[in-house]
XYZ file of C-alpha atoms in Angstrom:
491
model
C 0.000 0.000 0.000
C 1.375 3.487 -0.845
C 2.400 5.539 2.172
C -0.035 8.238 1.100
C -3.385 7.316 -0.410
C -5.752 9.511 -2.371
C -9.240 8.807 -1.058
C -12.625 10.143 -2.152
C -15.368 9.657 0.414
C -18.945 9.807 -0.954
C -21.770 10.129 1.562
C -25.351 11.375 1.689
C -24.703 13.278 4.921
C -21.718 14.563 6.864
C -21.236 16.579 10.042
C -21.252 19.453 10.577
C -23.224 20.189 7.405
C -26.158 17.752 7.451
C -27.020 14.910 9.807
C -29.780 12.429 10.514
C -27.690 9.658 12.127
C -24.345 8.031 12.758
C -23.452 7.953 9.051
C -22.892 11.720 9.202
C -20.599 11.392 12.222
C -18.438 8.832 10.431
C -18.322 10.811 7.173
C -17.201 13.854 9.134
C -14.675 12.259 11.485
C -13.028 9.417 9.533
C -11.608 11.694 6.786
C -9.979 13.898 9.426
C -8.448 10.860 11.138
C -7.136 9.554 7.803
C -5.727 12.986 6.959
C -3.900 12.987 10.306
C -2.259 9.707 9.207
C -0.924 11.405 6.078
C -3.555 10.538 3.464
C -5.168 12.959 1.019
C -8.934 12.812 1.444
C -11.821 14.661 -0.169
C -15.508 14.297 0.713
C -18.426 14.639 -1.717
C -22.019 15.130 -0.521
C -25.221 16.871 -1.686
C -25.713 20.602 -1.273
C -28.987 20.417 0.623
C -30.961 23.633 0.927
C -30.821 23.204 4.716
C -27.027 23.735 4.759
C -26.105 27.205 6.017
C -23.696 28.448 3.343
C -22.540 31.467 5.307
C -22.014 29.612 8.578
C -19.894 26.893 6.972
C -18.122 29.053 4.413
C -19.390 27.365 1.258
C -18.155 29.006 -1.913
C -18.766 28.320 -5.612
C -16.148 26.060 -7.143
C -17.271 24.719 -10.511
C -20.211 25.662 -12.733
C -21.440 23.948 -14.772
C -20.462 20.288 -14.552
C -22.065 17.767 -16.873
C -23.007 14.311 -15.571
C -24.234 11.547 -17.856
C -27.148 9.549 -16.421
C -28.178 6.889 -18.899
C -28.856 8.772 -22.128
C -29.386 12.076 -20.314
C -26.744 14.660 -19.514
C -27.591 16.558 -16.342
C -25.891 19.829 -15.426
C -25.020 20.743 -11.857
C -22.628 23.046 -10.034
C -20.137 22.351 -7.277
C -19.496 24.260 -4.063
C -16.644 23.659 -1.655
C -15.679 24.234 1.980
C -13.045 22.999 4.419
C -13.971 20.681 7.278
C -10.959 21.144 9.581
C -8.620 20.898 6.607
C -10.544 18.208 4.696
C -11.848 19.583 1.365
C -15.585 18.959 1.134
C -17.422 19.301 -2.177
C -21.162 19.836 -2.443
C -23.165 18.768 -5.487
C -25.655 21.536 -6.181
C -28.620 20.304 -8.199
C -31.803 22.147 -7.338
C -34.205 19.554 -8.697
C -32.900 16.898 -6.319
C -31.513 18.638 -3.250
C -33.494 21.864 -2.777
C -36.154 20.504 -0.450
C -36.803 20.481 3.318
C -35.617 16.969 4.231
C -32.639 14.838 3.304
C -34.565 11.651 2.521
C -38.229 12.309 3.285
C -40.821 15.012 3.798
C -42.125 16.376 7.096
C -44.530 13.421 7.364
C -41.677 10.879 7.032
C -42.739 9.873 3.530
C -39.659 8.978 1.490
C -39.121 11.128 -1.580
C -40.237 9.071 -4.565
C -37.228 10.158 -6.630
C -34.613 9.028 -4.090
C -33.058 6.462 -6.483
C -32.607 9.227 -9.067
C -31.276 11.693 -6.461
C -28.602 9.443 -4.999
C -27.714 7.674 -8.226
C -26.977 11.140 -9.578
C -24.956 12.144 -6.481
C -22.759 9.062 -6.876
C -22.111 9.538 -10.568
C -21.466 13.269 -10.017
C -18.875 12.468 -7.325
C -16.939 10.291 -9.760
C -17.204 12.912 -12.497
C -15.871 15.497 -10.042
C -12.720 13.410 -9.609
C -12.207 13.675 -13.368
C -12.800 17.441 -13.327
C -10.372 17.873 -10.425
C -7.786 15.571 -12.004
C -7.943 13.800 -8.629
C -6.832 10.217 -9.275
C -8.127 8.267 -6.259
C -6.579 5.099 -4.958
C -9.764 4.468 -2.975
C -13.406 5.325 -3.646
C -15.118 4.874 -0.275
C -18.924 4.866 -0.413
C -21.367 4.699 2.474
C -24.727 2.917 2.722
C -27.212 2.377 -0.088
C -27.253 6.027 -1.166
C -23.784 5.815 -2.725
C -23.412 2.024 -2.977
C -23.545 2.106 -6.773
C -20.095 3.724 -6.959
C -18.326 0.324 -7.300
C -20.700 -0.629 -10.130
C -20.142 2.680 -11.943
C -16.378 2.200 -11.594
C -16.366 -1.314 -13.029
C -18.992 -0.778 -15.740
C -18.131 2.709 -17.024
C -14.705 3.702 -15.702
C -12.664 0.514 -16.115
C -10.392 2.197 -18.676
C -10.687 5.805 -17.464
C -7.223 7.374 -16.961
C -8.383 8.973 -13.685
C -10.620 6.282 -12.187
C -9.556 2.943 -13.646
C -7.081 2.149 -10.869
C -9.386 3.037 -7.985
C -10.356 0.313 -5.525
C -13.823 0.520 -4.030
C -14.862 0.167 -0.396
C -18.493 -0.012 0.725
C -19.327 0.669 4.377
C -22.754 -0.554 5.522
C -24.057 1.470 8.448
C -27.438 -0.293 8.587
C -28.269 -3.260 6.363
C -31.993 -2.689 6.871
C -31.854 0.291 4.499
C -31.054 -1.021 1.034
C -32.366 1.366 -1.602
C -34.742 -1.180 -3.099
C -36.688 0.475 -5.921
C -38.869 -0.224 -8.919
C -36.880 -1.116 -12.020
C -38.258 1.939 -13.821
C -35.326 3.957 -12.428
C -32.711 1.592 -13.874
C -32.481 3.230 -17.294
C -31.630 6.568 -15.693
C -28.856 4.954 -13.659
C -27.278 3.770 -16.916
C -25.756 0.559 -15.582
C -26.650 -1.503 -18.680
C -29.532 -3.950 -18.674
C -27.117 -6.855 -19.027
C -26.148 -6.240 -15.390
C -29.749 -6.281 -14.175
C -29.407 -9.885 -13.022
C -29.890 -11.776 -9.763
C -26.145 -12.035 -9.164
C -25.631 -8.283 -9.558
C -28.216 -5.488 -9.270
C -31.613 -7.163 -9.619
C -33.633 -8.130 -6.544
C -36.967 -9.852 -7.255
C -37.588 -7.667 -10.280
C -36.456 -4.472 -8.580
C -33.119 -2.692 -8.379
C -31.319 -2.943 -5.028
C -28.565 -0.357 -4.557
C -27.021 -2.024 -1.506
C -26.985 -5.474 -3.063
C -25.261 -4.025 -6.126
C -22.640 -2.407 -3.920
C -22.019 -5.650 -2.037
C -21.542 -7.540 -5.303
C -19.316 -4.974 -7.057
C -17.191 -3.492 -4.246
C -13.621 -4.688 -3.804
C -14.219 -4.969 -0.054
C -17.267 -4.448 2.161
C -17.373 -3.616 5.841
C -19.831 -2.733 8.514
C -19.422 -0.725 11.675
C -18.789 -3.312 14.377
C -17.453 -6.890 14.539
C -20.588 -8.267 16.204
C -22.887 -6.650 13.634
C -20.753 -8.201 10.878
C -21.406 -11.630 12.412
C -25.104 -10.893 12.969
C -25.658 -9.745 9.386
C -24.296 -13.021 8.052
C -27.381 -14.681 9.555
C -30.833 -14.726 7.911
C -32.432 -13.308 11.047
C -30.570 -9.989 10.997
C -29.388 -9.571 7.413
C -32.684 -8.325 5.927
C -32.190 -10.675 2.990
C -28.493 -9.924 2.410
C -26.957 -12.934 4.221
C -26.343 -14.898 1.012
C -24.457 -12.019 -0.593
C -22.529 -10.963 2.508
C -21.450 -14.545 3.192
C -20.478 -14.781 -0.453
C -17.862 -12.094 0.130
C -16.024 -14.326 2.624
C -13.183 -12.515 4.375
C -13.788 -9.488 2.161
C -16.651 -8.586 4.513
C -15.475 -7.418 7.948
C -16.542 -5.305 10.910
C -14.629 -2.186 11.969
C -15.900 -0.434 15.060
C -16.703 3.231 14.630
C -14.585 5.721 16.492
C -15.804 8.885 18.157
C -14.583 12.456 18.004
C -13.274 13.241 21.481
C -12.708 16.875 20.546
C -16.511 17.154 20.590
C -17.601 14.422 22.997
C -15.402 14.812 26.062
C -16.536 16.308 29.377
C -13.121 17.893 29.910
C -13.496 20.148 26.841
C -17.210 20.071 25.911
C -18.318 23.660 25.230
C -22.030 22.758 25.370
C -22.218 21.709 29.025
C -22.360 24.012 32.078
C -19.320 22.523 33.846
C -16.347 20.403 32.839
C -15.263 17.306 34.730
C -12.601 14.610 34.746
C -12.279 11.072 36.168
C -10.378 12.447 39.195
C -12.895 15.280 39.771
C -16.562 14.580 39.057
C -17.915 17.694 40.767
C -18.742 19.214 37.390
C -20.953 16.235 36.588
C -23.118 17.085 39.600
C -23.565 20.602 38.219
C -24.537 19.166 34.831
C -27.040 16.856 36.524
C -28.728 19.720 38.340
C -28.961 21.748 35.122
C -30.355 18.740 33.249
C -33.036 18.315 35.904
C -33.959 22.000 35.628
C -34.109 22.023 31.836
C -36.119 18.799 31.579
C -38.599 19.733 34.295
C -37.382 17.038 36.672
C -37.230 17.347 40.444
C -33.841 18.851 41.254
C -32.447 16.179 43.558
C -28.822 15.056 43.429
C -29.611 11.751 45.166
C -32.027 10.403 42.534
C -30.426 8.759 39.465
C -31.319 9.911 35.957
C -31.620 7.559 32.987
C -30.944 9.390 29.715
C -32.301 8.701 26.228
C -31.083 10.358 23.019
C -32.545 8.444 20.114
C -34.649 8.237 17.051
C -38.037 7.205 18.431
C -38.488 3.971 16.499
C -39.214 0.296 17.108
C -35.724 -0.623 15.852
C -34.294 1.362 18.756
C -36.479 -0.584 21.218
C -38.263 2.592 22.276
C -41.680 0.914 22.030
C -40.415 -1.623 24.589
C -39.211 1.188 26.849
C -42.622 2.839 26.470
C -44.238 -0.317 27.828
C -41.909 -0.423 30.838
C -41.213 3.187 31.774
C -44.297 3.944 33.859
C -43.870 0.776 35.913
C -40.231 1.762 36.430
C -40.903 5.276 37.718
C -43.827 4.022 39.818
C -41.733 1.380 41.621
C -38.223 2.908 41.669
C -36.706 6.204 42.764
C -35.426 7.167 39.327
C -35.912 9.853 36.684
C -35.852 9.810 32.855
C -34.589 12.534 30.513
C -35.713 11.735 26.950
C -34.655 13.485 23.756
C -35.829 12.254 20.378
C -38.240 12.336 17.485
C -39.593 9.885 14.967
C -42.648 7.663 15.217
C -45.644 9.959 15.876
C -47.194 7.423 18.251
C -44.033 7.219 20.356
C -43.685 11.006 20.320
C -47.242 11.324 21.660
C -46.661 8.620 24.262
C -43.537 10.154 25.776
C -45.145 13.615 25.819
C -48.120 12.206 27.717
C -45.923 10.123 30.042
C -44.050 13.278 31.014
C -47.381 14.979 31.737
C -48.576 12.035 33.839
C -45.327 11.824 35.818
C -44.148 15.414 36.312
C -40.741 15.634 37.920
C -40.014 11.988 37.100
C -40.104 11.913 33.302
C -38.904 14.768 31.104
C -39.339 14.639 27.329
C -37.973 16.911 24.613
C -39.544 15.881 21.295
C -37.202 16.942 18.515
C -33.431 17.204 18.377
C -31.084 19.645 20.056
C -27.327 19.128 20.043
C -26.834 21.105 23.296
C -29.565 19.018 24.942
C -27.911 15.802 23.724
C -24.604 16.867 25.280
C -26.317 17.859 28.519
C -28.040 14.473 28.807
C -24.736 12.661 28.248
C -23.054 14.815 30.894
C -25.826 15.039 33.467
C -27.426 11.586 33.441
C -26.210 8.716 35.607
C -27.250 6.009 33.144
C -27.984 5.947 29.414
C -30.381 3.372 27.987
C -30.278 1.864 24.477
C -32.670 -1.132 24.215
C -32.165 -1.587 20.452
C -33.494 -4.611 18.585
C -30.330 -4.322 16.499
C -27.597 -1.693 16.537
C -24.856 -1.768 13.885
C -22.468 0.230 16.072
C -24.132 2.893 18.152
C -22.287 6.019 19.192
C -24.202 7.304 22.182
C -23.142 4.415 24.403
C -19.511 5.283 23.555
C -20.122 8.953 24.320
C -21.748 7.869 27.579
C -18.652 5.941 28.652
C -16.487 9.054 28.326
C -18.988 11.071 30.395
C -19.159 8.459 33.170
C -22.812 7.820 32.287
C -23.086 4.058 32.523
C -24.873 2.444 29.547
C -27.857 0.124 29.942
C -27.978 -1.755 26.635
C -29.348 -4.756 24.844
C -26.375 -6.967 23.939
C -26.469 -6.638 20.160
C -24.120 -5.300 17.496
C -21.787 -2.542 18.586
C -23.532 -2.246 21.947
C -22.251 -5.698 22.846
C -18.773 -4.856 21.539
C -18.331 -1.640 23.513
C -20.015 -2.262 26.872
C -18.495 -4.634 29.432
C -21.058 -6.323 31.650
C -21.068 -5.352 35.322
C -19.703 -8.100 37.554
C -21.441 -7.811 40.900
C -18.792 -9.946 42.591
C -15.844 -7.761 41.608
C -17.324 -4.386 40.710
C -15.735 -4.453 37.277
C -17.531 -3.538 34.066
C -18.689 -0.432 32.258
C -22.443 -0.962 32.038
C -25.462 -3.219 32.286
C -26.471 -5.573 29.474
C -29.586 -7.635 28.768
C -30.404 -9.999 25.932
C -34.157 -10.457 25.586
C -35.986 -7.646 23.718
C -38.857 -7.391 26.189
C -40.294 -4.736 28.525
C -39.593 -7.089 31.447
C -35.891 -7.299 30.574
C -35.727 -3.496 30.457
C -37.519 -3.210 33.795
C -35.219 -5.723 35.462
C -31.986 -4.262 34.053
C -32.895 -0.682 34.953
C -33.724 -2.040 38.409
C -30.287 -3.679 38.577
C -28.605 -0.404 37.651
C -30.689 1.606 40.121
C -29.997 -0.849 42.960
C -26.281 -0.586 42.186
C -26.578 3.209 42.352
C -28.152 3.114 45.803
C -26.686 -0.027 47.382
C -23.210 -0.523 45.866
C -21.893 2.993 45.465
C -18.297 1.789 45.623
C -18.952 -0.461 42.619
C -20.664 2.385 40.790
C -17.667 4.668 41.280
C -15.306 1.916 40.161
C -17.356 1.387 36.993
C -17.406 5.113 36.245
C -13.618 5.251 36.420
C -13.308 2.219 34.147
C -15.865 3.625 31.685
C -14.163 7.018 31.418
C -10.812 5.322 30.770
C -12.072 3.602 27.595
C -10.539 4.816 24.330
C -12.615 4.603 21.168
C -10.834 7.394 19.319
C -10.873 7.498 15.538
C -7.116 6.954 15.316
C -7.521 3.255 16.124
C -10.389 2.854 13.656
C -8.496 4.785 10.973
C -5.613 2.313 11.179
C -8.137 -0.506 10.677
C -9.441 1.283 7.578
C -5.872 1.588 6.280
C -5.627 -2.214 6.427
C -8.996 -2.502 4.691
C -7.856 -0.147 1.933
C -4.731 -2.270 1.478
C -6.907 -5.341 0.998
C -9.156 -3.458 -1.437
C -6.162 -2.398 -3.531
C -4.814 -5.945 -3.636
C -8.241 -7.259 -4.679
C -8.528 -4.582 -7.365
C -5.097 -5.373 -8.758
C -5.905 -9.075 -8.781
């Protein structure tokens, strides 16, 4: 592998510009970590109308740029900005990206032209490399939105002087989202009907972006080792087990890192007081402020369980909804909940807060300062996910000494060490069964530890805050993956 790689990262979202989930965190942080290791990285994403051009310093770069989609040439323009030294390019195409949401409207209805939107983004990103004379060693695409990049490379750019040598890497952040669409969009994608077959891009008569990426990419990875194992099974692969298993050792799990310049109680600019493992007094101040802001009884002796999540069944929030009122009725504990999503769950948590004032606080929506305050001020953080490819909030929680309560799946299982009541070791509390009873019992275990085994609790907090999930470690793992991709491409 060359000592310095040229890498183009293509993603549908990227912090700090646009975010709906962990994909944006990875697309924002991994390029910076790779740049710190000496690699040349650029990022390509859509120029959504929600992006604040002035705040982030976007400036026009290229206008116009032609992109062939099937038999149609589309014309777009390119903007650019610097994300802590990483050049970020924004594909400006009003027809596709000038709308309120990234993927769906205000009623959570997916945009019907999503296959056209993200097929175009992917092809435009590759064309931009040509325009820039940027000859990438690696084209790294993320999730279904950009998963067609490996197919475009092999079908259209196999003899291109700029792109022909590029190896492709596909990172799957959630295999449940596959970009499975009616075949009527296939002509626009321009991937040749001869490739619309069951071993490539066709999926029961439809086109499946993720499946195509899995089949064409030089290597495929997902965002934790346990999730990689889980997605090889029919139960958790959402129909992709056959294809993922078919990739053999070219499908691996690399745990996401976190950005400790943002998520670290010693430097966090969004919390009222800083704190360190050797001095937790600032955490008490954060707890009191969290109680005030969430309408909870201000009481330093009562533990708080935090939630920052998309309100969805996948996240196990319907199970928490079934258990939470029994929990606050039978235990001295409070909940601070931040999230949005399923309208029924939004309504439930609003009403639960009204029925249990001072015990349950709910903020329906998303606020980055509120998310930081919950991480800093809560005593526990619950993630009862049915499946969780990696999860980031439990890793943030460790750094803030906020002990995770998690279902042992995916990255949650990889990053949280089970509490050992005999020794006091561990960094959190895990359960296996996705049931309201399991949530009730495990929260009860955590709360009893808080009240009855304070010495164990303090020992766990110290161990949790000492964990290191920085991006540097993950970036080295991606270097090894890129090496394998290059060898596969050359072969």
